[in-house]
mmCIF file of C-alpha atoms and ligand atoms in Angstrom:
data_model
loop_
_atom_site.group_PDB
_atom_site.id
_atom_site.type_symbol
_atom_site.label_atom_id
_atom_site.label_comp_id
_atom_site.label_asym_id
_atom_site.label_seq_id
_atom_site.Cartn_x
_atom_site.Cartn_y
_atom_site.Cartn_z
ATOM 1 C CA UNK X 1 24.918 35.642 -43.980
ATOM 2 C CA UNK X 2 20.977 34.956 -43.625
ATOM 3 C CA UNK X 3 19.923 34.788 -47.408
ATOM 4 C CA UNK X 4 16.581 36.468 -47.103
ATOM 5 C CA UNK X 5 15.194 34.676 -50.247
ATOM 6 C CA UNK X 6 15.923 31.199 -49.162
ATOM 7 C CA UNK X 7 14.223 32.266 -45.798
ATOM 8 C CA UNK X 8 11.091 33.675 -47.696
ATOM 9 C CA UNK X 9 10.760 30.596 -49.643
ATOM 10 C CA UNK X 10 11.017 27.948 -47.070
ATOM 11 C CA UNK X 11 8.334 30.065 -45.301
ATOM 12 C CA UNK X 12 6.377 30.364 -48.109
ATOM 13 C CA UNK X 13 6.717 26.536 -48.566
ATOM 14 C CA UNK X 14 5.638 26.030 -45.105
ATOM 15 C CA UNK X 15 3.047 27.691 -44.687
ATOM 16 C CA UNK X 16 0.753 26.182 -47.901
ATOM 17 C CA UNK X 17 1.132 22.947 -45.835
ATOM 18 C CA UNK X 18 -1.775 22.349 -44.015
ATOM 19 C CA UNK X 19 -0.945 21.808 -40.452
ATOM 20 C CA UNK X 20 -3.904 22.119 -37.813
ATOM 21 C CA UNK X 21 -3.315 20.879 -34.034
ATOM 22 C CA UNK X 22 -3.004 17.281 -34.111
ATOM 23 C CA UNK X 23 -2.838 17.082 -38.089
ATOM 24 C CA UNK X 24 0.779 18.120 -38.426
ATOM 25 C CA UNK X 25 1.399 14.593 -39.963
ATOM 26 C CA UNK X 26 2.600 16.343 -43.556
ATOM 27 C CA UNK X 27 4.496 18.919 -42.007
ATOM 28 C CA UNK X 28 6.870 17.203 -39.826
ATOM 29 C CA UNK X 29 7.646 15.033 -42.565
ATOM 30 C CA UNK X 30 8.642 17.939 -44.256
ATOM 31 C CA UNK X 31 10.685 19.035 -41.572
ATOM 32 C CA UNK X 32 12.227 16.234 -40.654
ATOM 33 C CA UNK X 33 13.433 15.444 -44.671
ATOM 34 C CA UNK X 34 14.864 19.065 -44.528
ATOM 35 C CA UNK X 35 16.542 18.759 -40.957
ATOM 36 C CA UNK X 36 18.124 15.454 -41.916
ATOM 37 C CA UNK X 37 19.428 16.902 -45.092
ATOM 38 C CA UNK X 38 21.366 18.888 -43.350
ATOM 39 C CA UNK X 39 23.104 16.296 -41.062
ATOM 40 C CA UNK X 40 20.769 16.363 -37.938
ATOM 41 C CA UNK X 41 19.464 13.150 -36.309
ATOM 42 C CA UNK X 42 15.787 13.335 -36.250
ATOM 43 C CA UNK X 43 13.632 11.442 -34.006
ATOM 44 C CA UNK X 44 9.947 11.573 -33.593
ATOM 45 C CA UNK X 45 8.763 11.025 -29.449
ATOM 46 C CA UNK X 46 5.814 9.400 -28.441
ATOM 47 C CA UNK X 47 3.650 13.077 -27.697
ATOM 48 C CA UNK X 48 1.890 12.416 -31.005
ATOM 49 C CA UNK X 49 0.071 8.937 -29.288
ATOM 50 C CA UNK X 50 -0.472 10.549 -25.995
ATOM 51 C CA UNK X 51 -2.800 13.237 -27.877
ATOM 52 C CA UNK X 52 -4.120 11.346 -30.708
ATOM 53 C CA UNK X 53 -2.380 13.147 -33.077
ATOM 54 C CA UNK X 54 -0.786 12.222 -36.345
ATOM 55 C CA UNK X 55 2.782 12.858 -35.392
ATOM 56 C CA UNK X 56 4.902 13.368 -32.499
ATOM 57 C CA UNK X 57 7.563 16.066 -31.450
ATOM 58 C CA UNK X 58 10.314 16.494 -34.030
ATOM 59 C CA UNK X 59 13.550 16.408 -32.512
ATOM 60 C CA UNK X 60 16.505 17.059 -34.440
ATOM 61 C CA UNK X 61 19.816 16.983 -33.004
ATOM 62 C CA UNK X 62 22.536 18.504 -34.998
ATOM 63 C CA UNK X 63 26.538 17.889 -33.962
ATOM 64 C CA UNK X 64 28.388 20.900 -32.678
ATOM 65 C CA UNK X 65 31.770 21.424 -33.965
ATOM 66 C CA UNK X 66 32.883 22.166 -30.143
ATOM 67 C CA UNK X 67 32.125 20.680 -27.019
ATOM 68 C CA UNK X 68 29.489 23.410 -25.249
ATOM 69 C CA UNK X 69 26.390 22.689 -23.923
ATOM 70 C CA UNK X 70 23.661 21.968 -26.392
ATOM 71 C CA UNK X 71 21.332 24.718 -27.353
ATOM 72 C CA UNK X 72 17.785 24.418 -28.021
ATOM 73 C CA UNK X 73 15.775 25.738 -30.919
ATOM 74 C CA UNK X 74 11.901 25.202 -30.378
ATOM 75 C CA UNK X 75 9.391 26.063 -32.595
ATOM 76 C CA UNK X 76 5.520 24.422 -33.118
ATOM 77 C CA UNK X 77 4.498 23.139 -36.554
ATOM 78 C CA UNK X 78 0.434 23.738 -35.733
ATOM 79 C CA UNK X 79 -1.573 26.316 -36.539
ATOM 80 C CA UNK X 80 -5.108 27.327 -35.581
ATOM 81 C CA UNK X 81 -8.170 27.595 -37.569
ATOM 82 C CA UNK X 82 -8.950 28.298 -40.341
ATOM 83 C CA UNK X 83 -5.738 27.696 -41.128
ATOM 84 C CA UNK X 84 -5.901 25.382 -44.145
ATOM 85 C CA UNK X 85 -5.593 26.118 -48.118
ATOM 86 C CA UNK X 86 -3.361 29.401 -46.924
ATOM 87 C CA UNK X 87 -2.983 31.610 -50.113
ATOM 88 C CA UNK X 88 -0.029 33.634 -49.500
ATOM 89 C CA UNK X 89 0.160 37.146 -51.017
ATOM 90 C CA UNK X 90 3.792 38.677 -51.299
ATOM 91 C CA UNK X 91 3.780 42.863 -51.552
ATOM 92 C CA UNK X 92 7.302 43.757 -51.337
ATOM 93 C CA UNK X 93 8.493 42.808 -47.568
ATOM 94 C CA UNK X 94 5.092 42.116 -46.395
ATOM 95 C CA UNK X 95 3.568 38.563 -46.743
ATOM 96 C CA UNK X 96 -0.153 38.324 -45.590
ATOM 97 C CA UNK X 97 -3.307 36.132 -46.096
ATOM 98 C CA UNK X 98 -5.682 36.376 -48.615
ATOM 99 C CA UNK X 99 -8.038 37.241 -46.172
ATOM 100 C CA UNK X 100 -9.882 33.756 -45.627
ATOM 101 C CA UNK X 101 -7.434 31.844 -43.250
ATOM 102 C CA UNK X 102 -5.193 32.945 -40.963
ATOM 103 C CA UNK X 103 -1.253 33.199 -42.383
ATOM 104 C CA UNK X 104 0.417 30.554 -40.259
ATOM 105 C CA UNK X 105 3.297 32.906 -39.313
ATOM 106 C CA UNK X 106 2.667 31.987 -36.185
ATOM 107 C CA UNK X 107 4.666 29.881 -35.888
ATOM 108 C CA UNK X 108 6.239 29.162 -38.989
ATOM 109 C CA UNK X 109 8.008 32.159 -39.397
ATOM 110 C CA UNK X 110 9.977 30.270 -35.722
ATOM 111 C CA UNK X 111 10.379 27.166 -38.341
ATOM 112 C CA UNK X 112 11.523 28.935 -40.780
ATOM 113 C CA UNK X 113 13.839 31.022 -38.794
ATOM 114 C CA UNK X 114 15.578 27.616 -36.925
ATOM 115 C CA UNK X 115 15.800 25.718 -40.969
ATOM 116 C CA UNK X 116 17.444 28.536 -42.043
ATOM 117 C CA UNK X 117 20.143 28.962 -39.171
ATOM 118 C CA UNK X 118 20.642 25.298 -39.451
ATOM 119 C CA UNK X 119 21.429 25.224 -42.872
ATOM 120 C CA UNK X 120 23.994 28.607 -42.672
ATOM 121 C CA UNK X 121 26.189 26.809 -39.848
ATOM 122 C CA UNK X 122 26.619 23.895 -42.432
ATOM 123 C CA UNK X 123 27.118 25.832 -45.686
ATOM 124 C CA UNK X 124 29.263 28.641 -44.092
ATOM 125 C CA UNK X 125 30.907 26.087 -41.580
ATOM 126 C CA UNK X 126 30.061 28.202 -38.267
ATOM 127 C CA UNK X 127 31.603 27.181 -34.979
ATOM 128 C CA UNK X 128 28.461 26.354 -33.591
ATOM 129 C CA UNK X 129 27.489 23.870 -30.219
ATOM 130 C CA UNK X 130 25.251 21.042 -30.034
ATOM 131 C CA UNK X 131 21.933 22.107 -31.147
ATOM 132 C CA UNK X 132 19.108 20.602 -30.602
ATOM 133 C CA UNK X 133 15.911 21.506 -32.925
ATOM 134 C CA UNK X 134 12.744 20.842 -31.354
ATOM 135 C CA UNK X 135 9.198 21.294 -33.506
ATOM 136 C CA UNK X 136 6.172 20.589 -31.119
ATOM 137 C CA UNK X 137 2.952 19.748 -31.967
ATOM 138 C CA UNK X 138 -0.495 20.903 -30.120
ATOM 139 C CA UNK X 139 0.759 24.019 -29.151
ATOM 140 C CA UNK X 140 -2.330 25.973 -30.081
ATOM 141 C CA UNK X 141 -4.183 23.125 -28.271
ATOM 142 C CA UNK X 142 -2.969 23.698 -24.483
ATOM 143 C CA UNK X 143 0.539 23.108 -25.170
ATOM 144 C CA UNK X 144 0.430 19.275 -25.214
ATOM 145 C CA UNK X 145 3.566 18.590 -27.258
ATOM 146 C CA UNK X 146 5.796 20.390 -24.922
ATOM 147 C CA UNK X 147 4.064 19.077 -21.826
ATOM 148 C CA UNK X 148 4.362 15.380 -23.476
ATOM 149 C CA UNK X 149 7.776 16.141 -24.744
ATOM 150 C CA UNK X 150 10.268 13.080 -24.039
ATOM 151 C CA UNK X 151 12.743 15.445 -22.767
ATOM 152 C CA UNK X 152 15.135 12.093 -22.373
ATOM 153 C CA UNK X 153 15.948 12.883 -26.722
ATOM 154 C CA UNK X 154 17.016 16.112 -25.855
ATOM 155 C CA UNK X 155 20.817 17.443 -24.675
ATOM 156 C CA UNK X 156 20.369 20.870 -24.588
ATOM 157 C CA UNK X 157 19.074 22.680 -20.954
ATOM 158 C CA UNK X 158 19.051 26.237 -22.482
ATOM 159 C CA UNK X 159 17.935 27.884 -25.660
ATOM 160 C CA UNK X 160 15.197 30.054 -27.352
ATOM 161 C CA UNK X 161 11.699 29.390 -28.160
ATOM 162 C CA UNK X 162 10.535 31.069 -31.078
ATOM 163 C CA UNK X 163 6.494 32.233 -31.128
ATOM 164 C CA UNK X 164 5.813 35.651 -30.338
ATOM 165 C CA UNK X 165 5.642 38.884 -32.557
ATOM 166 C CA UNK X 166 7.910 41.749 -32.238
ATOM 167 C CA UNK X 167 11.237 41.550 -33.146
ATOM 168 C CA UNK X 168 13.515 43.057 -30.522
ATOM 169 C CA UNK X 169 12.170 41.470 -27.696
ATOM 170 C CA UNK X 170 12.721 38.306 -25.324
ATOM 171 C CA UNK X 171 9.868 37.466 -23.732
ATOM 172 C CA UNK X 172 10.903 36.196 -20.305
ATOM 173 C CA UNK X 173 8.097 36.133 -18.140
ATOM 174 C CA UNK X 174 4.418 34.925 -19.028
ATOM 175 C CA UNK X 175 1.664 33.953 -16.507
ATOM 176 C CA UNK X 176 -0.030 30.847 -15.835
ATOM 177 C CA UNK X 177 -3.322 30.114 -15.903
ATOM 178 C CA UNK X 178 -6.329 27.967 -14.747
ATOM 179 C CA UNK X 179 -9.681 27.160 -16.536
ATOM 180 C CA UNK X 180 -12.809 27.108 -14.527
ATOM 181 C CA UNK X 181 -15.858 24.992 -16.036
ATOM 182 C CA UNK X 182 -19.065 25.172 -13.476
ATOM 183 C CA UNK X 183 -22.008 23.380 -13.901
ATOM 184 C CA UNK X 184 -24.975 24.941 -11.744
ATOM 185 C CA UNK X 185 -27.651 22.814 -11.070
ATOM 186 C CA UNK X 186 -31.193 24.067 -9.776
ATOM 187 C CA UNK X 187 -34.625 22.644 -9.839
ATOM 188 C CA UNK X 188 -36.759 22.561 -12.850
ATOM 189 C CA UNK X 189 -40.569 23.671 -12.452
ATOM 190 C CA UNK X 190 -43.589 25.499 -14.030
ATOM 191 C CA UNK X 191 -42.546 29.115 -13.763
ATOM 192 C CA UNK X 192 -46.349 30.403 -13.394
ATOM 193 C CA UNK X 193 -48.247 27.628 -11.883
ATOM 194 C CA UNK X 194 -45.646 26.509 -9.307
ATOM 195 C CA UNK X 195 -42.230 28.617 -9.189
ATOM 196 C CA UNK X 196 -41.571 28.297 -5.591
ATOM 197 C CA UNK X 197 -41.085 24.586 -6.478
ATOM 198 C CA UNK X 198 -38.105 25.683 -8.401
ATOM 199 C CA UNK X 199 -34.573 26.643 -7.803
ATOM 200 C CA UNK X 200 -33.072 29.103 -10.614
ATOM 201 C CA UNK X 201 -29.858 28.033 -11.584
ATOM 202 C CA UNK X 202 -29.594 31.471 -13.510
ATOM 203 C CA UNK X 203 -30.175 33.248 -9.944
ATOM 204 C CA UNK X 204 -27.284 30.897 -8.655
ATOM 205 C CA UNK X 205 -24.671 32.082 -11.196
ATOM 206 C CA UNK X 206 -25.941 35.202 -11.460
ATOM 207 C CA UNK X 207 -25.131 36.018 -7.680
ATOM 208 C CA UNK X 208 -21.956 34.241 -7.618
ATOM 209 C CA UNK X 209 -20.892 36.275 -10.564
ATOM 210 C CA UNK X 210 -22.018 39.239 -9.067
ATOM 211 C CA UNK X 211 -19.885 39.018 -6.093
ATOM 212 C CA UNK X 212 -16.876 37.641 -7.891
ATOM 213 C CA UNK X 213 -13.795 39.811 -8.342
ATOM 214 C CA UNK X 214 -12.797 39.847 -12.221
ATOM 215 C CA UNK X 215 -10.931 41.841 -14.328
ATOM 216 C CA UNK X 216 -7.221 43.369 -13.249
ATOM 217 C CA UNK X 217 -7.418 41.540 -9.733
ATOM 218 C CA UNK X 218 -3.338 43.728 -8.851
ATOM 219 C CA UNK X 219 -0.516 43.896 -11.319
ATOM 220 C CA UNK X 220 -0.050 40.314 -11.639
ATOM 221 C CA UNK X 221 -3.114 38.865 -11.863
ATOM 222 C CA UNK X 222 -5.937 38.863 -14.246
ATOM 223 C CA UNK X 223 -10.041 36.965 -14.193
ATOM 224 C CA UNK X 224 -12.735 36.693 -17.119
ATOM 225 C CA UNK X 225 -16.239 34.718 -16.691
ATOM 226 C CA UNK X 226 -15.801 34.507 -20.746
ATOM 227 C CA UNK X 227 -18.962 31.755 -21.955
ATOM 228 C CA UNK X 228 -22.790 30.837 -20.195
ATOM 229 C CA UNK X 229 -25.397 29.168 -21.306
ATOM 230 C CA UNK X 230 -28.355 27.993 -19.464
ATOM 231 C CA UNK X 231 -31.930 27.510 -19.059
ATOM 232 C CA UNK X 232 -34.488 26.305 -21.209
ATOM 233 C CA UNK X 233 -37.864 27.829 -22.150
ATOM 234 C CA UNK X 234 -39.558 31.246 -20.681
ATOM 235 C CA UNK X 235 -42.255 29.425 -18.659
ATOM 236 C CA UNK X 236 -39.417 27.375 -17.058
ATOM 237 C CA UNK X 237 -37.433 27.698 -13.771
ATOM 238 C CA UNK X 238 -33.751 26.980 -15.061
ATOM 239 C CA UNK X 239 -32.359 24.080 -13.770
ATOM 240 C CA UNK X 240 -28.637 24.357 -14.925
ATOM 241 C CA UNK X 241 -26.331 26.779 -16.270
ATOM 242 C CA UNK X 242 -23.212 26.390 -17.645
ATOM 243 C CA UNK X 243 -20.036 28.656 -17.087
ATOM 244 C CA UNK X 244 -16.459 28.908 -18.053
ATOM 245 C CA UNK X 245 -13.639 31.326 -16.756
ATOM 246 C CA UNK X 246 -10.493 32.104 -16.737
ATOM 247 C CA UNK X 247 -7.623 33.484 -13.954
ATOM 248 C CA UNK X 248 -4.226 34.500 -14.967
ATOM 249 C CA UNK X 249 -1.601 35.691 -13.025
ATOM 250 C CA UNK X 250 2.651 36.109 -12.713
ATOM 251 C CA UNK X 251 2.403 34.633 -9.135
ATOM 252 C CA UNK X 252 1.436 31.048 -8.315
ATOM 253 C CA UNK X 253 0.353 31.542 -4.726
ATOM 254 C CA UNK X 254 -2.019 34.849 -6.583
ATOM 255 C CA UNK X 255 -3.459 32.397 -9.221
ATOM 256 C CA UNK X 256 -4.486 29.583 -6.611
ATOM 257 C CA UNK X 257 -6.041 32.682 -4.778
ATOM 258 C CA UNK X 258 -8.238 34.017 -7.505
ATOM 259 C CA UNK X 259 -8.742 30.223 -8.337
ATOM 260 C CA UNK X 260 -10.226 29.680 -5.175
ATOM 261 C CA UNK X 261 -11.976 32.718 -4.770
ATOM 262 C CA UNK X 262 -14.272 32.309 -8.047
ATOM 263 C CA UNK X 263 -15.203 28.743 -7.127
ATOM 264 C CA UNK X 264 -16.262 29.786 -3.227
ATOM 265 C CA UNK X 265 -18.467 32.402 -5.440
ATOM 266 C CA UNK X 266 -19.965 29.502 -6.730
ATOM 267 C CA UNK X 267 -20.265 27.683 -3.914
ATOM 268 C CA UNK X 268 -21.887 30.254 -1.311
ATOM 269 C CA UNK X 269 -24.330 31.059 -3.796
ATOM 270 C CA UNK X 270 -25.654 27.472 -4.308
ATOM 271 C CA UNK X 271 -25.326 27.549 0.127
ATOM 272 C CA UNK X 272 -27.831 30.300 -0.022
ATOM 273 C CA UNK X 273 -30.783 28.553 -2.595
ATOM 274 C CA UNK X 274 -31.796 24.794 -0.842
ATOM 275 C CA UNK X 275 -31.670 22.525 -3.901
ATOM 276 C CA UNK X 276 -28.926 24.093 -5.903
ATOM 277 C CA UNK X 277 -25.259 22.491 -6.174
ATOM 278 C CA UNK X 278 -22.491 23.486 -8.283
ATOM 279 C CA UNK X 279 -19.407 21.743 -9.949
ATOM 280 C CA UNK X 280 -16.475 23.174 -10.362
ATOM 281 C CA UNK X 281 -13.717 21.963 -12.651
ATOM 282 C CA UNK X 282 -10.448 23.523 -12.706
ATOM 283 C CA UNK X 283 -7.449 23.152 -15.069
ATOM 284 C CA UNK X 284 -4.451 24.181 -14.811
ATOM 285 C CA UNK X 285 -3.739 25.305 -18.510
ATOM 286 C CA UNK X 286 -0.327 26.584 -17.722
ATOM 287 C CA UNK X 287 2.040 27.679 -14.815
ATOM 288 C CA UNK X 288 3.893 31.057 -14.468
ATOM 289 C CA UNK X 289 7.354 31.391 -16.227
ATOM 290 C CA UNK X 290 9.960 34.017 -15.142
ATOM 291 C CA UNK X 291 13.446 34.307 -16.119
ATOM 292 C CA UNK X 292 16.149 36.295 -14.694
ATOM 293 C CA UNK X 293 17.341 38.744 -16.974
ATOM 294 C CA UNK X 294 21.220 38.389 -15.675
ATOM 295 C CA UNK X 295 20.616 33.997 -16.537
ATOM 296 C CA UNK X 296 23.260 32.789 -19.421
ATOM 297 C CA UNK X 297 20.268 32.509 -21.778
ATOM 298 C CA UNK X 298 19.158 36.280 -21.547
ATOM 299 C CA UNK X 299 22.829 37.190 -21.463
ATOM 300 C CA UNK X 300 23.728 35.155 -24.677
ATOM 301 C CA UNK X 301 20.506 36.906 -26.296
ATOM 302 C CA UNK X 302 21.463 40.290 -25.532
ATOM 303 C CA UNK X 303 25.437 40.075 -26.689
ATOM 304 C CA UNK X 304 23.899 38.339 -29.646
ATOM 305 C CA UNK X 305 21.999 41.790 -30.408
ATOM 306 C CA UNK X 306 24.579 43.791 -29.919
ATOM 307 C CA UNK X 307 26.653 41.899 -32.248
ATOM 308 C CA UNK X 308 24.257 42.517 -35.063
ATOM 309 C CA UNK X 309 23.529 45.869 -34.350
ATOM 310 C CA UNK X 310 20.927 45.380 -32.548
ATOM 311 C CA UNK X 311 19.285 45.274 -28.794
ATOM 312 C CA UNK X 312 16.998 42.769 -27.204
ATOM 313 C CA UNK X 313 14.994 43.864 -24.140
ATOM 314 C CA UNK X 314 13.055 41.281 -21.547
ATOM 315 C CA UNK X 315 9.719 41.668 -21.600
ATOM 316 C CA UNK X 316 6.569 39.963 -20.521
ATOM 317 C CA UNK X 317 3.527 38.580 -22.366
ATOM 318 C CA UNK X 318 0.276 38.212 -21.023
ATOM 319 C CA UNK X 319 -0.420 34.395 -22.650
ATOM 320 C CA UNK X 320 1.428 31.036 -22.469
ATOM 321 C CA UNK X 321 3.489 29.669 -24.529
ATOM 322 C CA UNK X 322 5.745 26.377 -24.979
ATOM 323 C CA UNK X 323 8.313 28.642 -22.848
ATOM 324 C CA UNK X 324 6.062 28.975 -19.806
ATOM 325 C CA UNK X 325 6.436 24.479 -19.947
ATOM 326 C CA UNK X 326 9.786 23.894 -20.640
ATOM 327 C CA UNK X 327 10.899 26.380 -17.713
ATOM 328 C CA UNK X 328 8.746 24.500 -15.813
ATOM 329 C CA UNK X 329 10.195 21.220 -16.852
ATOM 330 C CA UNK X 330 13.909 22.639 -15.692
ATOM 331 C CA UNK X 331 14.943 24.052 -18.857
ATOM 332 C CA UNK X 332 16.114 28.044 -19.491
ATOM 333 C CA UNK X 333 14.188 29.249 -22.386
ATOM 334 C CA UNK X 334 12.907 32.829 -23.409
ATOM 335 C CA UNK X 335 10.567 33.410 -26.202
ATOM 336 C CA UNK X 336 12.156 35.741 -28.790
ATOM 337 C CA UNK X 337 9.571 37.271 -31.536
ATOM 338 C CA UNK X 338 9.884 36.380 -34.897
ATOM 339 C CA UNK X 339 7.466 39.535 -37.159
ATOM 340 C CA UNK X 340 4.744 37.422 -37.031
ATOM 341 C CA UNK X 341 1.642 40.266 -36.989
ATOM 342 C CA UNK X 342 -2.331 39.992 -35.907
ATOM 343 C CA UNK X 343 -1.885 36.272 -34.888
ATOM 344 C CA UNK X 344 -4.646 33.937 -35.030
ATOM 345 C CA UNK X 345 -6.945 36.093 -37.200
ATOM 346 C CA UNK X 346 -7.407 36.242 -40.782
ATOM 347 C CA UNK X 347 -5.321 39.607 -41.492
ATOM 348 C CA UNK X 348 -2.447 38.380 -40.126
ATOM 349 C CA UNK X 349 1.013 39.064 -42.046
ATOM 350 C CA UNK X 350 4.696 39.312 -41.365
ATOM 351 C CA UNK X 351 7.892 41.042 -42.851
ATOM 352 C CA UNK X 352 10.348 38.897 -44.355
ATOM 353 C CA UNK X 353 12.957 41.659 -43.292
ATOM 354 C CA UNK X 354 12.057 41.193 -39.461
ATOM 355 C CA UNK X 355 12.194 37.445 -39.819
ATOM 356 C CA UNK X 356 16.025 38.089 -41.751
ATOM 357 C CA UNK X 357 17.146 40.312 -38.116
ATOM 358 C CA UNK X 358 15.508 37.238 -35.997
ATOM 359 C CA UNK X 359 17.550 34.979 -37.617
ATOM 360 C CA UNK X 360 20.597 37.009 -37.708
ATOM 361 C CA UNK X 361 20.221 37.490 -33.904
ATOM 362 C CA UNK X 362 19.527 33.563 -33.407
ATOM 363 C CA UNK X 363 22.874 32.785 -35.888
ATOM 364 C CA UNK X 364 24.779 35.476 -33.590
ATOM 365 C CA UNK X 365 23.269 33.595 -30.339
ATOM 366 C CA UNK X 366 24.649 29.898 -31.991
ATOM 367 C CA UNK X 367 28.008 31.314 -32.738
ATOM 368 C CA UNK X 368 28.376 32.542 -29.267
ATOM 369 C CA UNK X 369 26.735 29.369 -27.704
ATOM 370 C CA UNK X 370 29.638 27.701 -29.210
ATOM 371 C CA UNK X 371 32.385 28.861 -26.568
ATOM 372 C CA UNK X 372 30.102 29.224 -23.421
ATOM 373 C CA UNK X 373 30.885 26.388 -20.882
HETATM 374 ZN ZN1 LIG U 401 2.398 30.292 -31.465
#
């Protein structure tokens, strides 16, 4: 029922719209014009003010024909940089970038895919449940539209996020993560005619560094020291140094640990240098998501495949998504891939027959949605 060619064209459509984090002004009027053609409500929340941003979340809430529990569809309308002035090129099934932005796919092939499902269950008059669409904004900038989302506009408790790549898969668990920013501060002095006046702040982070576990910490858990900078001129004892980090991992309680353990690293080593001190900042960019693989969601995904031809399996991703907030916030969501390829860099592509099975597998999901209780 998916008519690939509509699909292709919407995308298409979509993704010559500019639509960078907090610019996706344009777009969501788009959206929202096509949404509401098709005989959704569509409200804008107030996520858009909270981030200085142009818009807010769209949220489009479409009447079921029976009485079942709403089901989400969530998708974001930003894109990173450079992502503006896309220049599709179409070979065959493939749809790519011309090489100087990134394609967008990410996630407008989700956009796309949700449009296009939308608009079948109203031509083809598909028993279908509440559904509510949800387009965030700032994903690509720490997930602020889902984390600002007024969940008070939406019905539905359960449903499918749409932003990862292969089709075939349901992403159902993702870790969290924390950002680390450390200042290190030392004492500035002549480094030939007086060093022992100074403290090295590169010595400080250098040490703490040193002794810090990074890398694969166990299965779960992940740590990177990714940026420094520091110091100022050869003939000068550094007197700060700036680093930022990263720890990652499936298990809360693991993630605090590693937290903690790379800003004692920190700390000790400004203990052992008199005159040194260290700030550390940490933000929590997002928190762990893991969802059964026997919950109704994963279950409704799975007879969905199989109804198509097709098979779904649970899988986890090693980055966070909308998903890993809106578990948090007490929905059930898994991530299902869309064909977006080589995300966020400037060879990225998709095929328009891998977005055609996503969306046959999300139209199998709504028409099953429509009798659960
Ligand atoms: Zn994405």
């Amino acid at each position: 029922m998916i008519d690939a060619a509509r699909l292709q064209s919407l995308f298409l459509e979509l993704v010559r719209i500019d639509s960078h984090s907090r610019r996706e002004g344009r777009i969501a009027a788009r959206l929202a014009r096509e949404l509401g053609d098709l005989g959704a409500d569509v409200v804008f929340d107030g996520a858009g003010t909270k981030v200085a941003g142009e818009t807010g979340n769209l949220i489009a809430r479409v009447p079921g024909t029976t009485t079942a529990p709403a089901l989400l569809l969530c998708a974001h309308m930003d894109t990173v940089a450079p992502g503006e002035g896309v220049k599709p090129l179409i070979e065959d099934d493939v749809i790519r970038t011309d090489g100087t932005t990134v394609l967008g796919g990410d996630d407008k092939s989700g956009v796309a895919i949700i449009c296009e499902c939308v608009r079948i269950c109203r031509e083809r008059s598909v028993r279908h449940p509440p559904i509510d669409v949800v387009l965030t904004i700032c994903e690509e900038v720490g997930l602020l539209g889902a984390k600002h989302l007024d969940l008070s506009l939406v019905r539905a408790r359960r449903g499918l996020v749409f932003d990862s790549d292969a089709v075939g898969f349901a992403f159902t668990r993702a870790p969290g993560a924390n950002h680390l920013e450390v200042v290190v501060h030392g004492r500035a002095a002549h480094a030939g005619m007086a060093p022992e006046r100074g403290v090295s702040a590169i010595r400080v982070a250098a040490e703490a560094i040193a002794r810090m576990r990074l890398g694969r910490i166990d299965p779960e858990t992940t740590a990177n020291i990714g940026r420094i900078e520091g110091g100022r001129a050869n003939n000068i004892v550094p007197d700060e140094v700036h680093v930022r980090g990263e720890a990652r991992s499936h298990d809360l309680a693991r993630l605090a640990e590693q937290t903690d353990h790379m800003r004692a690293c920190f700390e000790e080593a400004a203990a052992r240098h008199p005159g040194a001190r260290v700030e550390v900042q940490v933000e929590s960019a997002y928190e762990p998501m893991a969802v059964p693989e026997d919950s109704a969601i994963m279950r409704l995904v799975v007879a969905a495949a199989a109804r198509t031809g097709r098979t779904i399996t649970a899988a986890g991703m090693g980055g966070g998504c909308d998903a890993n907030v809106l578990n948090r916030r007490g929905l059930e969501v898994v991530n299902l891939g869309t064909g977006m390829r080589d995300i966020h860099t400037t060879s990225e592509w998709l095929k328009v027959s891998d977005m055609v099975a996503a969306a046959e597998v999300t139209l199998a999901a709504i028409e099953l949605a429509a009798d659960l209780t």
